Tab-separated table of C-alpha atoms in Angstrom:
chain	number	residue	atom	x	y	z
A	1	MET	CA	81.292	130.033	108.872
A	2	ASP	CA	84.134	131.122	106.554
A	3	LYS	CA	87.070	130.815	108.930
A	4	ASN	CA	89.300	127.754	108.538
A	5	ALA	CA	90.702	125.830	111.512
A	6	GLY	CA	94.203	124.225	112.317
A	7	ILE	CA	94.740	121.675	114.821
A	8	ILE	CA	97.772	121.376	116.994
A	9	GLY	CA	97.972	117.915	118.773
A	10	THR	CA	96.318	114.779	117.179
A	11	GLY	CA	95.560	112.652	120.231
A	12	LYS	CA	91.995	111.115	120.819
A	13	LEU	CA	90.301	114.421	121.176
A	14	GLY	CA	92.243	116.110	118.461
A	15	ILE	CA	91.499	113.470	115.818
A	16	ASN	CA	87.727	113.721	116.697
A	17	ILE	CA	87.680	117.361	116.373
A	18	LEU	CA	89.445	117.343	113.096
A	19	HIS	CA	87.110	114.613	111.793
A	20	HIS	CA	83.801	116.156	112.942
A	21	LEU	CA	84.905	119.803	112.199
A	22	LYS	CA	85.490	118.632	108.630
A	23	LYS	CA	82.311	116.405	108.396
A	24	ASN	CA	80.299	119.545	109.435
A	25	GLY	CA	81.567	122.001	106.890
A	26	ILE	CA	84.344	123.752	108.519
A	27	LYS	CA	87.611	123.862	106.305
A	28	ILE	CA	90.698	122.434	107.785
A	29	SER	CA	94.035	124.462	107.144
A	30	GLY	CA	96.025	121.666	108.354
A	31	ILE	CA	97.382	119.791	111.342
A	32	PHE	CA	100.503	119.599	113.336
A	33	ASN	CA	101.851	116.869	115.737
A	34	LYS	CA	105.386	116.708	117.282
A	35	ASP	CA	105.336	113.140	115.966
A	36	ILE	CA	105.857	113.769	112.236
A	37	PHE	CA	105.095	110.166	111.113
A	38	LYS	CA	101.941	110.312	113.328
A	39	SER	CA	100.940	113.589	111.937
A	40	GLU	CA	101.657	112.593	108.240
A	41	THR	CA	99.587	109.252	108.798
A	42	THR	CA	96.728	111.090	110.424
A	43	ALA	CA	96.706	113.894	107.637
A	44	LYS	CA	96.689	111.241	104.961
A	45	LYS	CA	93.888	109.468	106.343
A	46	ALA	CA	91.765	112.569	106.916
A	47	GLY	CA	92.714	114.131	103.622
A	48	VAL	CA	94.275	117.324	105.021
A	49	ILE	CA	97.578	119.002	104.891
A	50	PHE	CA	100.128	118.400	107.691
A	51	PHE	CA	102.808	120.878	108.736
A	52	LYS	CA	106.281	120.246	110.051
A	53	ASP	CA	106.268	123.610	111.867
A	54	LYS	CA	103.383	124.771	113.965
A	55	ASN	CA	104.152	128.436	113.257
A	56	ILE	CA	103.267	127.836	109.683
A	57	LEU	CA	100.071	126.168	110.631
A	58	VAL	CA	99.286	129.233	112.801
A	59	HIS	CA	100.071	131.494	109.809
A	60	GLU	CA	97.769	129.598	107.489
A	61	SER	CA	94.827	129.310	109.923
A	62	ASP	CA	92.155	131.616	111.263
A	63	ILE	CA	91.200	129.310	114.271
A	64	ILE	CA	93.830	127.251	116.136
A	65	PHE	CA	92.860	124.491	118.326
A	66	ILE	CA	95.531	123.339	120.829
A	67	THR	CA	94.555	119.750	121.699
A	68	THR	CA	97.787	118.703	123.334
A	69	PRO	CA	98.010	117.129	126.669
A	70	ASP	CA	97.230	119.691	129.473
A	71	ASP	CA	100.712	120.029	130.780
A	72	ILE	CA	102.063	121.452	127.531
A	73	ILE	CA	99.347	123.850	126.398
A	74	HIS	CA	101.014	126.647	128.240
A	75	LYS	CA	104.446	125.750	126.570
A	76	VAL	CA	102.868	125.315	123.082
A	77	ALA	CA	101.053	128.765	123.620
A	78	ASN	CA	104.246	130.518	124.760
A	79	GLU	CA	106.301	129.135	121.875
A	80	ILE	CA	103.789	130.378	119.417
A	81	ALA	CA	103.761	133.826	121.308
A	82	SER	CA	107.386	134.094	121.127
A	83	ASN	CA	107.649	133.243	117.311
A	84	ASN	CA	104.930	135.547	116.120
A	85	ASN	CA	104.905	139.203	116.560
A	86	GLU	CA	101.399	139.779	115.814
A	87	LEU	CA	98.427	137.296	116.059
A	88	GLY	CA	95.502	139.804	115.325
A	89	ASN	CA	92.202	138.310	114.182
A	90	LYS	CA	93.472	134.807	114.995
A	91	ILE	CA	91.327	132.751	117.454
A	92	PHE	CA	93.068	130.119	119.763
A	93	PHE	CA	91.077	127.438	121.722
A	94	HIS	CA	92.429	125.017	124.071
A	95	CYS	CA	90.293	121.902	125.123
A	96	SER	CA	91.382	121.278	128.636
A	97	GLY	CA	88.711	120.868	131.193
A	98	SER	CA	90.757	122.014	134.145
A	99	LEU	CA	92.746	124.882	132.728
A	100	PRO	CA	91.099	128.259	132.286
A	101	SER	CA	91.583	130.379	128.955
A	102	THR	CA	94.052	132.578	130.951
A	103	ILE	CA	96.704	129.959	130.295
A	104	LEU	CA	96.910	131.478	126.789
A	105	GLU	CA	97.480	134.996	127.925
A	106	ASN	CA	100.766	135.401	126.024
A	107	LEU	CA	98.813	134.897	122.950
A	108	GLU	CA	96.432	137.626	123.924
A	109	LYS	CA	99.445	139.975	124.312
A	110	LYS	CA	100.042	139.406	120.544
A	111	ASN	CA	96.401	140.369	119.799
A	112	ALA	CA	95.044	137.010	119.594
A	113	LEU	CA	91.724	136.081	120.765
A	114	THR	CA	91.492	133.082	123.255
A	115	ALA	CA	88.951	130.904	124.890
A	116	SER	CA	88.643	127.298	126.240
A	117	MET	CA	86.180	124.797	124.740
A	118	HIS	CA	85.741	121.727	126.887
A	119	PRO	CA	83.650	118.803	125.482
A	120	LEU	CA	82.154	117.068	128.519
A	121	GLN	CA	82.725	113.637	127.042
A	122	SER	CA	85.187	110.941	127.226
A	123	PHE	CA	87.320	110.069	124.061
A	124	ALA	CA	88.602	106.455	123.754
A	125	GLY	CA	89.508	106.707	120.004
A	126	LEU	CA	88.194	108.213	116.812
A	127	LEU	CA	84.280	107.778	116.430
A	128	GLU	CA	83.595	108.272	112.675
A	129	GLU	CA	80.105	107.020	112.138
A	130	LYS	CA	78.713	108.177	115.851
A	131	ASN	CA	79.139	111.812	116.543
A	132	PRO	CA	80.714	112.031	120.098
A	133	PHE	CA	79.967	115.560	120.406
A	134	LYS	CA	76.072	115.460	119.690
A	135	ASN	CA	73.986	116.793	122.505
A	136	ILE	CA	76.937	116.888	125.100
A	137	ILE	CA	77.827	120.056	127.018
A	138	MET	CA	80.565	122.102	125.533
A	139	GLY	CA	82.003	124.274	128.511
A	140	ILE	CA	83.240	127.556	126.997
A	141	GLU	CA	84.977	130.536	128.709
A	142	GLY	CA	87.253	133.307	127.539
A	143	ASN	CA	87.378	136.522	125.393
A	144	LYS	CA	83.907	137.546	124.338
A	145	GLN	CA	84.555	137.364	120.724
A	146	ALA	CA	86.314	134.126	120.829
A	147	VAL	CA	83.490	132.794	123.000
A	148	GLU	CA	81.089	133.778	120.271
A	149	THR	CA	83.023	131.652	117.665
A	150	ALA	CA	83.128	128.700	120.090
A	151	GLU	CA	79.417	128.876	120.398
A	152	ILE	CA	79.075	128.598	116.522
A	153	ILE	CA	81.500	125.732	116.295
A	154	SER	CA	79.847	123.969	119.276
A	155	LYS	CA	76.706	124.046	117.515
A	156	LYS	CA	78.107	122.922	114.229
A	157	LEU	CA	79.637	119.729	115.978
A	158	GLY	CA	76.067	119.110	117.625
A	159	ALA	CA	77.144	119.997	121.182
A	160	ILE	CA	75.356	122.300	123.669
A	161	PRO	CA	77.174	125.323	124.456
A	162	TYR	CA	77.488	126.217	128.180
A	163	PHE	CA	79.072	129.415	129.374
A	164	LEU	CA	81.437	129.040	132.349
A	165	LYS	CA	82.873	131.603	134.640
A	166	THR	CA	86.687	131.621	134.256
A	167	GLU	CA	87.181	131.691	138.058
A	168	GLY	CA	84.767	128.530	138.287
A	169	LYS	CA	86.665	126.436	135.594
A	170	ILE	CA	88.581	124.147	137.899
A	171	LEU	CA	85.714	123.386	140.185
A	172	TYR	CA	83.548	122.701	137.070
A	173	HIS	CA	86.212	120.062	135.981
A	174	THR	CA	86.372	118.761	139.481
A	175	ALA	CA	82.775	118.037	139.217
A	176	ALA	CA	82.982	116.403	135.978
A	177	VAL	CA	85.789	114.012	137.259
A	178	THR	CA	83.666	113.200	140.429
A	179	ALA	CA	80.665	112.278	138.217
A	180	SER	CA	82.589	110.292	135.547
A	181	ASN	CA	85.965	109.029	136.833
A	182	TYR	CA	85.036	108.400	140.371
A	183	LEU	CA	81.892	106.475	139.377
A	184	VAL	CA	84.157	103.955	137.820
A	185	THR	CA	86.098	103.673	141.225
A	186	LEU	CA	82.798	103.413	143.017
A	187	THR	CA	81.914	100.536	140.806
A	188	GLU	CA	85.276	98.773	141.299
A	189	LYS	CA	84.699	98.998	145.050
A	190	ALA	CA	81.361	97.297	144.684
A	191	LEU	CA	82.883	94.648	142.572
A	192	GLU	CA	85.520	93.975	145.100
A	193	LEU	CA	82.886	93.494	147.747
A	194	LEU	CA	81.039	90.947	145.610
A	195	GLU	CA	84.516	89.029	144.825
A	196	THR	CA	84.807	88.922	148.662
A	197	ALA	CA	81.370	87.516	148.846
A	198	GLY	CA	82.401	84.619	146.403
A	199	ILE	CA	81.066	86.309	143.162
A	200	GLU	CA	83.617	86.813	140.210
A	201	LYS	CA	83.940	90.446	138.852
A	202	GLU	CA	82.320	89.466	135.413
A	203	LYS	CA	79.108	88.105	136.942
A	204	GLY	CA	79.251	90.722	139.627
A	205	LEU	CA	79.158	93.551	136.908
A	206	ASN	CA	76.117	91.920	135.356
A	207	ILE	CA	74.513	91.843	138.770
A	208	ILE	CA	74.869	95.406	139.571
A	209	THR	CA	74.428	96.894	136.018
A	210	PRO	CA	70.732	97.107	136.148
A	211	LEU	CA	70.699	98.584	139.539
A	212	MET	CA	73.379	101.298	138.468
A	213	LYS	CA	71.285	102.134	135.378
A	214	GLY	CA	68.119	102.353	137.328
A	215	THR	CA	69.662	104.709	139.896
A	216	ILE	CA	71.187	107.017	137.160
A	217	GLU	CA	67.752	107.259	135.418
A	218	ASN	CA	66.149	108.089	138.702
A	219	ILE	CA	68.764	110.874	139.319
A	220	ILE	CA	68.071	112.310	135.944
A	221	SER	CA	64.343	112.246	136.348
A	222	LYS	CA	63.952	113.019	140.028
A	223	GLY	CA	67.108	114.596	141.313
A	224	THR	CA	69.575	113.324	143.861
A	225	LYS	CA	67.475	113.756	146.983
A	226	LYS	CA	64.382	111.769	145.693
A	227	ALA	CA	66.507	109.245	143.937
A	228	LEU	CA	67.978	108.110	147.188
A	229	THR	CA	67.170	104.832	148.404
A	230	GLY	CA	68.557	102.086	150.693
A	231	PRO	CA	69.219	101.635	154.553
A	232	VAL	CA	70.519	105.191	155.128
A	233	SER	CA	67.527	106.745	153.535
A	234	ARG	CA	65.159	104.561	155.778
A	235	GLY	CA	67.215	105.228	158.957
A	236	ASP	CA	68.071	101.407	159.142
A	237	TYR	CA	70.779	101.640	161.823
A	238	GLU	CA	70.877	97.736	162.059
A	239	THR	CA	71.594	97.127	158.415
A	240	VAL	CA	74.496	99.747	158.217
A	241	LYS	CA	75.917	98.213	161.400
A	242	SER	CA	75.898	94.711	159.881
A	243	HIS	CA	77.607	96.150	156.781
A	244	MET	CA	80.407	97.577	158.920
A	245	GLU	CA	80.903	94.495	160.930
A	246	GLN	CA	81.221	92.322	157.760
A	247	ILE	CA	83.670	94.874	156.027
A	248	SER	CA	85.654	95.186	159.174
A	249	LYS	CA	86.143	91.335	159.279
A	250	LYS	CA	86.305	90.334	155.420
A	251	ALA	CA	87.324	93.704	153.504
A	252	PRO	CA	88.963	96.054	156.091
A	253	GLU	CA	90.703	97.740	153.161
A	254	ILE	CA	87.269	99.152	152.068
A	255	ARG	CA	86.230	100.138	155.450
A	256	SER	CA	87.325	103.799	155.375
A	257	PHE	CA	85.815	104.200	151.858
A	258	TYR	CA	82.554	102.724	152.858
A	259	LYS	CA	82.438	104.998	155.980
A	260	ILE	CA	82.921	108.157	154.084
A	261	MET	CA	80.350	107.321	151.510
A	262	CYS	CA	77.901	106.533	154.253
A	263	GLU	CA	78.738	109.825	156.058
A	264	GLU	CA	78.041	111.877	152.969
A	265	THR	CA	74.700	109.817	152.399
A	266	ILE	CA	73.625	110.571	155.734
A	267	LYS	CA	74.000	114.206	155.130
A	268	LEU	CA	71.882	113.861	151.858
A	269	ALA	CA	69.385	111.812	153.472
A	270	GLU	CA	68.917	114.286	156.338
A	271	SER	CA	68.844	117.202	154.066
A	272	SER	CA	65.974	115.679	151.942
A	273	GLY	CA	63.949	114.967	155.091
A	274	ALA	CA	64.132	111.189	154.705
A	275	ILE	CA	65.608	110.858	158.137
A	276	ASN	CA	65.868	113.166	161.317
A	277	ARG	CA	68.739	114.174	163.265
A	278	SER	CA	68.232	111.575	165.955
A	279	GLN	CA	68.327	108.918	163.190
A	280	SER	CA	71.440	110.426	161.709
A	281	LYS	CA	73.231	110.342	164.975
A	282	LYS	CA	72.248	106.593	165.479
A	283	ILE	CA	73.744	105.662	161.956
A	284	ILE	CA	76.870	107.649	162.584
A	285	LYS	CA	77.189	105.666	165.784
A	286	ALA	CA	77.114	102.395	163.774
A	287	LEU	CA	80.053	103.423	161.531
A	288	GLU	CA	82.440	103.710	164.759
């Protein structure tokens, strides 16, 4: 690809995009960050130019990545649109998971092409040796020509392009948050229960890690319905009842959380045929 790329915003995602675009043969026109010192430091380390004015970066770039925090993407796009009369042939991407490409509509009005590219990955910092984009899903939606360019860039980064409907973008991100962030919350609740049982968190994590890994592997290989095990999937009313009794006595703050999770698990178990309606009703009664 003979187009160059500029990056506005050099946070955790921005620096990874910078590093791995460059590493995979895409010319970097430069970077911009509102923190000039940070921008200069990042540019020096990466061996690229830094701009003190984002509009100059836009002028010098064919492709512009806006990798700022979600809540200022719209503001950045509007500032660029208001300072440039014509943006024809320039392609703008933002990398938010929750925002659609339409957030860049004012750039479209100046004849730019826009799309969103969301790497389904968490970025804790710069990964130089290991490619954090390899074999992950890159959720893409937007203008047809911009999407075609996003597909090429995704493949160069080693990611798997996945084409989203613009109207489904927010629910796509909600699903990602549920699968990733709330898994952490679920783990924390399990550790809190172990603490209540007299097992410190560090040891507790060692105890449940093999169980969690096995469950994730089963979900991947068998799907959710066949991966489900445990008392609800067996219709074991007495065990669920004893759980609720102990939680109510010793960890009442977790009671509502456990109840909601159990209710959703009952629905899953019944839909998979593991238990019948009569068993479901009996377990639901144990949650009262």
